[in-house]
CSV table of C-alpha atoms in Angstrom, one decimal:
chain,number,residue,atom,x,y,z
A,1267,MET,CA,30.4,47.1,214.0
A,1268,ASP,CA,33.5,45.5,215.3
A,1269,GLY,CA,34.6,42.1,213.8
A,1270,LEU,CA,32.9,38.9,214.9
A,1271,GLU,CA,34.8,36.7,216.9
A,1272,THR,CA,34.6,32.8,216.4
A,1273,ARG,CA,33.4,32.5,220.0
A,1274,GLU,CA,30.3,34.5,218.8
A,1275,LEU,CA,30.0,32.1,215.9
A,1276,ARG,CA,30.3,29.1,217.6
A,1277,TYR,CA,27.4,30.1,220.0
A,1278,PHE,CA,25.0,31.3,217.2
A,1279,VAL,CA,25.4,27.9,215.6
A,1280,ALA,CA,24.7,25.5,218.6
A,1281,VAL,CA,21.6,27.6,219.2
A,1282,ALA,CA,20.8,27.7,215.7
A,1283,GLU,CA,21.3,24.0,215.2
A,1284,GLU,CA,19.8,22.9,218.3
A,1285,LEU,CA,17.0,25.3,218.3
A,1286,HIS,CA,16.9,25.3,222.0
A,1287,PHE,CA,19.0,27.4,224.1
A,1288,GLY,CA,19.2,25.1,227.0
A,1289,ARG,CA,20.6,21.9,225.0
A,1290,ALA,CA,22.9,24.7,222.7
A,1291,ALA,CA,24.5,25.5,226.5
A,1292,GLU,CA,25.0,22.1,227.4
A,1293,ARG,CA,26.5,21.3,223.8
A,1294,LEU,CA,28.9,24.3,224.5
A,1295,THR,CA,29.6,23.4,228.4
A,1296,MET,CA,28.1,27.0,229.6
A,1297,ALA,CA,25.3,27.9,231.6
A,1298,GLN,CA,22.2,29.4,229.6
A,1299,PRO,CA,21.8,32.8,230.9
A,1300,PRO,CA,25.3,34.0,229.5
A,1301,LEU,CA,24.4,32.3,226.3
A,1302,SER,CA,21.4,33.7,225.9
A,1303,ARG,CA,22.8,37.4,226.5
A,1304,ALA,CA,25.7,36.7,224.1
A,1305,ILE,CA,23.1,36.1,221.4
A,1306,GLN,CA,21.2,39.1,222.4
A,1307,GLN,CA,24.3,41.4,222.2
A,1308,LEU,CA,25.3,39.6,218.8
A,1309,GLU,CA,21.7,40.7,217.3
A,1310,ARG,CA,21.9,44.1,218.6
A,1311,ARG,CA,25.8,44.4,217.3
A,1312,MET,CA,24.7,43.4,213.9
A,1313,GLY,CA,21.5,45.1,213.7
A,1314,VAL,CA,19.4,42.1,212.7
A,1315,VAL,CA,17.0,39.7,214.4
A,1316,LEU,CA,18.3,35.9,213.8
A,1317,LEU,CA,16.1,34.3,216.0
A,1318,ASP,CA,12.7,34.3,217.0
A,1319,ARG,CA,11.7,33.4,220.2
A,1320,ASP,CA,7.9,32.4,221.4
A,1321,ARG,CA,6.2,30.0,223.8
A,1322,ARG,CA,6.7,27.1,220.8
A,1323,GLY,CA,10.3,27.6,221.0
A,1324,VAL,CA,12.9,28.9,219.0
A,1325,SER,CA,13.2,29.0,215.0
A,1326,LEU,CA,15.2,31.1,212.6
A,1327,THR,CA,14.5,34.1,211.1
A,1328,ALA,CA,15.8,34.5,207.4
A,1329,ALA,CA,18.9,36.4,208.5
A,1330,GLY,CA,19.6,33.8,210.7
A,1331,GLN,CA,19.3,31.1,208.2
A,1332,ALA,CA,21.7,33.0,206.2
A,1333,MET,CA,24.0,33.5,209.3
A,1334,LEU,CA,23.9,30.0,209.9
A,1335,ALA,CA,25.2,29.0,206.5
A,1336,GLU,CA,27.7,31.6,206.3
A,1337,ALA,CA,28.9,31.0,209.9
A,1338,ARG,CA,29.2,27.4,209.5
A,1339,LEU,CA,31.6,27.9,206.4
A,1340,ALA,CA,33.5,30.9,208.6
A,1341,LEU,CA,34.1,28.1,211.3
A,1342,ASP,CA,35.3,26.0,209.0
A,1343,ALA,CA,37.8,28.2,207.3
A,1344,VAL,CA,39.5,28.9,210.9
A,1345,ASP,CA,39.5,25.1,212.2
A,1346,ALA,CA,41.1,24.5,208.4
A,1347,VAL,CA,44.0,27.2,209.4
A,1348,VAL,CA,44.8,25.2,212.8
A,1349,ARG,CA,44.8,21.9,211.1
A,1350,ARG,CA,46.6,22.7,207.8
A,1351,THR,CA,49.0,24.7,209.9
A,1352,ARG,CA,49.9,21.8,212.2
A,1353,ARG,CA,50.3,19.4,209.2
A,1354,ALA,CA,52.6,21.9,207.6
A,1355,ALA,CA,54.8,22.1,210.4
A,1356,ALA,CA,55.2,18.2,210.5
A,1357,PRO,CA,55.2,17.0,206.7
A,1358,GLU,CA,55.8,13.5,208.0
A,1359,ARG,CA,52.1,13.0,208.9
A,1360,GLY,CA,51.5,12.3,205.1
A,1361,LEU,CA,48.3,13.3,203.4
A,1362,VAL,CA,45.0,12.7,204.3
A,1363,LEU,CA,42.5,11.5,201.7
A,1364,THR,CA,38.3,11.4,202.2
A,1365,THR,CA,36.1,9.6,200.4
A,1366,LYS,CA,32.7,8.2,200.8
A,1367,ALA,CA,32.1,4.9,202.3
A,1368,GLY,CA,31.8,2.0,199.2
A,1369,SER,CA,32.6,4.6,196.7
A,1370,SER,CA,34.9,4.3,193.8
A,1371,HIS,CA,36.8,1.3,195.6
A,1372,GLU,CA,38.6,0.1,192.6
A,1373,LEU,CA,39.4,3.4,191.6
A,1374,LEU,CA,40.7,4.3,195.0
A,1375,LYS,CA,43.0,1.3,195.3
A,1376,ARG,CA,44.6,1.9,191.9
A,1377,LEU,CA,45.6,5.3,193.1
A,1378,LEU,CA,47.0,4.6,196.6
A,1379,ASP,CA,49.0,1.8,194.5
A,1380,SER,CA,50.0,4.0,192.0
A,1381,TYR,CA,51.0,6.4,194.4
A,1382,ALA,CA,53.2,4.5,196.5
A,1383,ALA,CA,55.1,3.2,193.6
A,1384,ARG,CA,56.8,6.5,193.6
A,1385,PRO,CA,59.9,7.6,195.1
A,1386,ASP,CA,58.9,10.3,197.3
A,1387,ALA,CA,55.5,8.9,198.1
A,1388,VAL,CA,54.2,10.0,201.9
A,1389,GLU,CA,51.7,7.8,203.7
A,1390,VAL,CA,48.2,8.2,202.6
A,1391,ASP,CA,45.6,8.2,205.2
A,1392,VAL,CA,42.2,7.2,204.2
A,1393,LEU,CA,39.1,8.9,206.1
A,1394,LEU,CA,35.7,7.5,204.9
A,1395,CYS,CA,32.7,9.5,205.3
A,1396,GLU,CA,28.9,9.3,204.5
A,1397,ILE,CA,27.0,10.7,201.6
A,1398,GLY,CA,28.6,14.3,201.3
A,1399,GLY,CA,30.8,14.4,203.6
A,1400,GLN,CA,33.9,14.9,201.8
A,1401,GLY,CA,33.6,18.6,201.1
A,1402,GLN,CA,33.1,19.6,204.8
A,1403,LEU,CA,36.3,17.5,205.6
A,1404,LEU,CA,38.1,19.5,202.9
A,1405,ARG,CA,36.9,22.8,204.0
A,1406,ASN,CA,37.5,22.5,207.3
A,1407,GLY,CA,41.0,20.9,207.1
A,1408,SER,CA,40.5,17.4,208.5
A,1409,ALA,CA,41.3,15.9,204.6
A,1410,ASP,CA,43.5,17.0,202.3
A,1411,VAL,CA,42.1,15.9,199.2
A,1412,ALA,CA,38.8,13.9,198.5
A,1413,ILE,CA,37.1,12.0,195.7
A,1414,LEU,CA,34.1,13.4,194.4
A,1415,HIS,CA,31.7,12.8,191.7
A,1416,ALA,CA,30.3,15.4,189.2
A,1417,PRO,CA,27.7,16.8,188.9
A,1418,PHE,CA,26.5,15.6,192.5
A,1419,ASP,CA,29.0,17.3,194.9
A,1420,VAL,CA,29.7,20.8,195.4
A,1421,LEU,CA,33.0,21.9,194.1
A,1422,THR,CA,33.3,25.8,195.0
A,1423,GLY,CA,36.4,26.8,196.5
A,1424,LEU,CA,37.9,23.6,195.4
A,1425,ASP,CA,40.6,22.6,192.4
A,1426,SER,CA,40.2,19.2,190.9
A,1427,VAL,CA,41.5,17.1,188.5
A,1428,LYS,CA,39.4,14.6,186.3
A,1429,VAL,CA,40.1,11.0,186.6
A,1430,VAL,CA,37.2,8.9,185.2
A,1431,THR,CA,33.8,9.2,183.5
A,1432,GLU,CA,31.3,6.4,183.3
A,1433,GLY,CA,27.9,5.9,183.4
A,1434,GLN,CA,25.2,4.9,185.9
A,1435,VAL,CA,23.4,1.8,187.1
A,1436,ALA,CA,20.2,0.9,189.1
A,1437,ILE,CA,20.6,-1.3,192.1
A,1438,VAL,CA,17.6,-3.1,192.8
A,1439,PRO,CA,16.4,-6.1,195.2
A,1440,ALA,CA,17.7,-9.3,193.3
A,1441,THR,CA,13.7,-11.0,193.7
A,1442,HIS,CA,12.3,-7.7,191.7
A,1443,PRO,CA,11.4,-8.2,188.1
A,1444,LEU,CA,13.3,-5.1,187.2
A,1445,ALA,CA,16.6,-7.4,188.4
A,1446,ARG,CA,16.2,-9.4,184.9
A,1447,ARG,CA,16.3,-6.3,182.5
A,1448,THR,CA,19.4,-5.6,180.7
A,1449,SER,CA,19.1,-2.3,180.9
A,1450,LEU,CA,16.9,0.5,182.3
A,1451,THR,CA,16.0,4.1,181.6
A,1452,MET,CA,15.6,6.9,184.3
A,1453,ALA,CA,11.7,7.2,183.4
A,1454,GLU,CA,11.5,3.5,184.2
A,1455,VAL,CA,13.3,3.8,187.8
A,1456,SER,CA,11.7,6.8,188.7
A,1457,ASP,CA,8.3,5.7,188.7
A,1458,VAL,CA,8.2,2.1,190.1
A,1459,PRO,CA,5.0,2.1,192.5
A,1460,ASP,CA,6.3,-0.5,195.0
A,1461,LEU,CA,9.9,0.3,194.7
A,1462,PRO,CA,10.5,4.4,195.1
A,1463,ILE,CA,13.7,5.5,194.3
A,1464,ALA,CA,16.3,6.5,197.3
A,1465,ARG,CA,16.4,10.3,198.4
A,1466,TRP,CA,19.8,11.4,198.9
A,1467,PRO,CA,20.5,14.8,201.1
A,1468,LEU,CA,20.9,17.8,199.4
A,1469,HIS,CA,23.8,20.3,199.9
A,1470,ASP,CA,22.0,22.1,202.5
A,1471,GLY,CA,21.3,18.9,204.3
A,1472,THR,CA,17.4,18.8,203.2
A,1473,TYR,CA,15.4,16.3,200.6
A,1474,PRO,CA,13.9,16.7,197.8
A,1475,PRO,CA,10.3,15.6,198.0
A,1476,GLY,CA,9.2,12.4,196.6
A,1477,PRO,CA,7.9,8.8,198.1
A,1478,GLY,CA,11.3,7.2,198.5
A,1479,PRO,CA,12.8,7.0,201.9
A,1480,GLU,CA,15.3,9.4,202.8
A,1481,VAL,CA,18.7,7.9,203.2
A,1482,ARG,CA,22.3,9.0,204.9
A,1483,SER,CA,24.3,6.1,204.5
A,1484,GLN,CA,25.7,3.3,202.1
A,1485,SER,CA,24.6,0.8,205.1
A,1486,GLN,CA,21.5,2.2,205.7
A,1487,LEU,CA,20.9,2.1,201.3
A,1488,ALA,CA,22.2,-1.7,201.2
A,1489,GLN,CA,19.5,-2.8,204.0
A,1490,LEU,CA,16.6,-1.2,202.3
A,1491,VAL,CA,17.3,-2.5,198.8
A,1492,ALA,CA,18.0,-5.9,200.1
A,1493,LEU,CA,13.9,-5.6,202.3
A,1494,GLY,CA,12.5,-4.6,198.6
A,1495,ARG,CA,12.1,-0.8,199.8
A,1496,THR,CA,13.9,1.0,197.7
A,1497,LEU,CA,16.0,1.1,194.5
A,1498,LEU,CA,19.0,3.9,193.7
A,1499,VAL,CA,20.9,4.9,190.9
A,1500,ILE,CA,24.6,5.3,191.4
A,1501,PRO,CA,27.8,5.4,189.2
A,1502,GLY,CA,28.7,2.0,187.9
A,1503,SER,CA,32.0,1.8,190.1
A,1504,SER,CA,30.6,2.6,193.2
A,1505,ARG,CA,28.3,-0.8,192.9
A,1506,ALA,CA,31.6,-2.5,194.6
A,1507,TRP,CA,29.6,-2.6,198.1
A,1508,GLN,CA,26.4,-4.3,196.8
A,1509,TRP,CA,25.1,-7.6,198.6
A,1510,PRO,CA,24.3,-10.9,197.2
A,1511,GLU,CA,20.5,-9.4,197.4
A,1512,HIS,CA,21.2,-6.9,195.0
A,1513,VAL,CA,21.5,-6.9,191.2
A,1514,ALA,CA,22.9,-4.1,189.5
A,1515,VAL,CA,21.2,-3.1,186.0
A,1516,PRO,CA,22.8,-0.4,183.5
A,1517,VAL,CA,20.4,2.9,183.1
A,1518,ASP,CA,21.3,3.8,179.3
A,1519,ASP,CA,20.4,7.8,179.6
A,1520,ALA,CA,21.5,8.4,183.2
A,1521,PRO,CA,23.5,11.6,183.0
A,1522,PRO,CA,27.4,10.4,183.4
A,1523,VAL,CA,29.0,10.8,186.3
A,1524,THR,CA,32.7,12.1,186.7
A,1525,THR,CA,34.8,11.2,189.4
A,1526,LEU,CA,37.4,13.8,190.7
A,1527,LEU,CA,40.4,14.2,192.6
A,1528,ALA,CA,39.9,17.6,194.4
A,1529,TRP,CA,41.8,19.8,197.0
A,1530,PRO,CA,41.1,23.3,198.5
A,1531,ALA,CA,42.1,25.9,196.1
A,1532,GLY,CA,45.6,27.5,196.5
A,1533,VAL,CA,46.7,24.8,198.6
A,1534,ARG,CA,49.5,22.6,197.4
A,1535,SER,CA,52.6,20.5,198.6
A,1536,ALA,CA,54.9,18.4,197.1
A,1537,ALA,CA,53.3,15.4,198.4
A,1538,LEU,CA,49.6,16.6,197.1
A,1539,ASP,CA,50.8,17.4,193.7
A,1540,ASP,CA,52.4,14.1,193.1
A,1541,LEU,CA,49.4,12.5,193.7
A,1542,VAL,CA,47.4,14.7,191.7
A,1543,GLU,CA,49.8,14.2,189.2
A,1544,THR,CA,49.2,10.0,189.5
A,1545,ALA,CA,45.6,10.6,189.5
A,1546,ALA,CA,45.6,12.7,186.3
A,1547,GLY,CA,47.9,9.8,184.8
A,1548,LEU,CA,45.1,7.3,186.1
A,1549,GLY,CA,42.5,9.7,184.1
A,1550,GLU,CA,44.4,9.4,181.0
A,1551,ARG,CA,45.0,5.9,180.8
A,1552,ALA,CA,41.3,5.6,181.6
A,1553,SER,CA,40.5,7.9,178.6
A,1554,VAL,CA,42.7,6.2,176.3
A,1555,SER,CA,41.4,2.6,177.3
A,1556,ALA,CA,37.8,3.8,176.7
A,1557,ALA,CA,38.9,5.2,173.0
A,1558,PRO,CA,37.1,3.1,170.3
A,1559,LEU,CA,39.3,1.4,168.3
A,1560,PRO,CA,39.9,2.2,164.9
């Protein structure tokens, strides 16, 4: 078959996400009949059924689910080509760094201050996002570099440099008995009948099973913890956003979290190289300060 057009991918993604031809057509600012014909033609050309259509509505087949994941990546790559090319033509625009709102606040400030002191530093715009948004902003070219956390964030297709590895804390309501503890274990925070642990979205946007509330933003988390509806476990440095109604308690056996500076693999510039070098220097100093005294 001939190569797919980006137009066809955008049509399919709209229908697959809306699961409704009318809403998808409205989103694409086009009429519904030509959209339906375009999807049918796409299925004929590929030789697979992407959508099941019946009286109850539209649903994705297994092939359609695979197509949706790949189409999103392909469209992100196309968007990235345009954005990165435009930025390369105007290097004075500087760099765009994305990070999860409320995450690694002190580290980010040290990184920006240290980089700004370099003689050839360019302006760095900070693009804040919600949980798990950094990867997509990198892959679609909206950002040049991101602060990510291993093992939580997907690093496929990215280069990275380690900055710091740290322990985790439980953020609990200040009025809860757990707030009076000096430390906790993962077993203890994972089974609190009146305080189920918050559920973060997985990489595909779905949520793991459990009784805890589904959360997508730091502000939502903060409110739910303050109301005594949930607790969460996060890297120690990420608690900078906690409210007076919260208490942070170290979780002794929580897996360590590594904060990374990441960027699309193979994409480099003089300004990005300088920022990466600055981040690596921060990481080396953090390792030295964390080393045991002789």
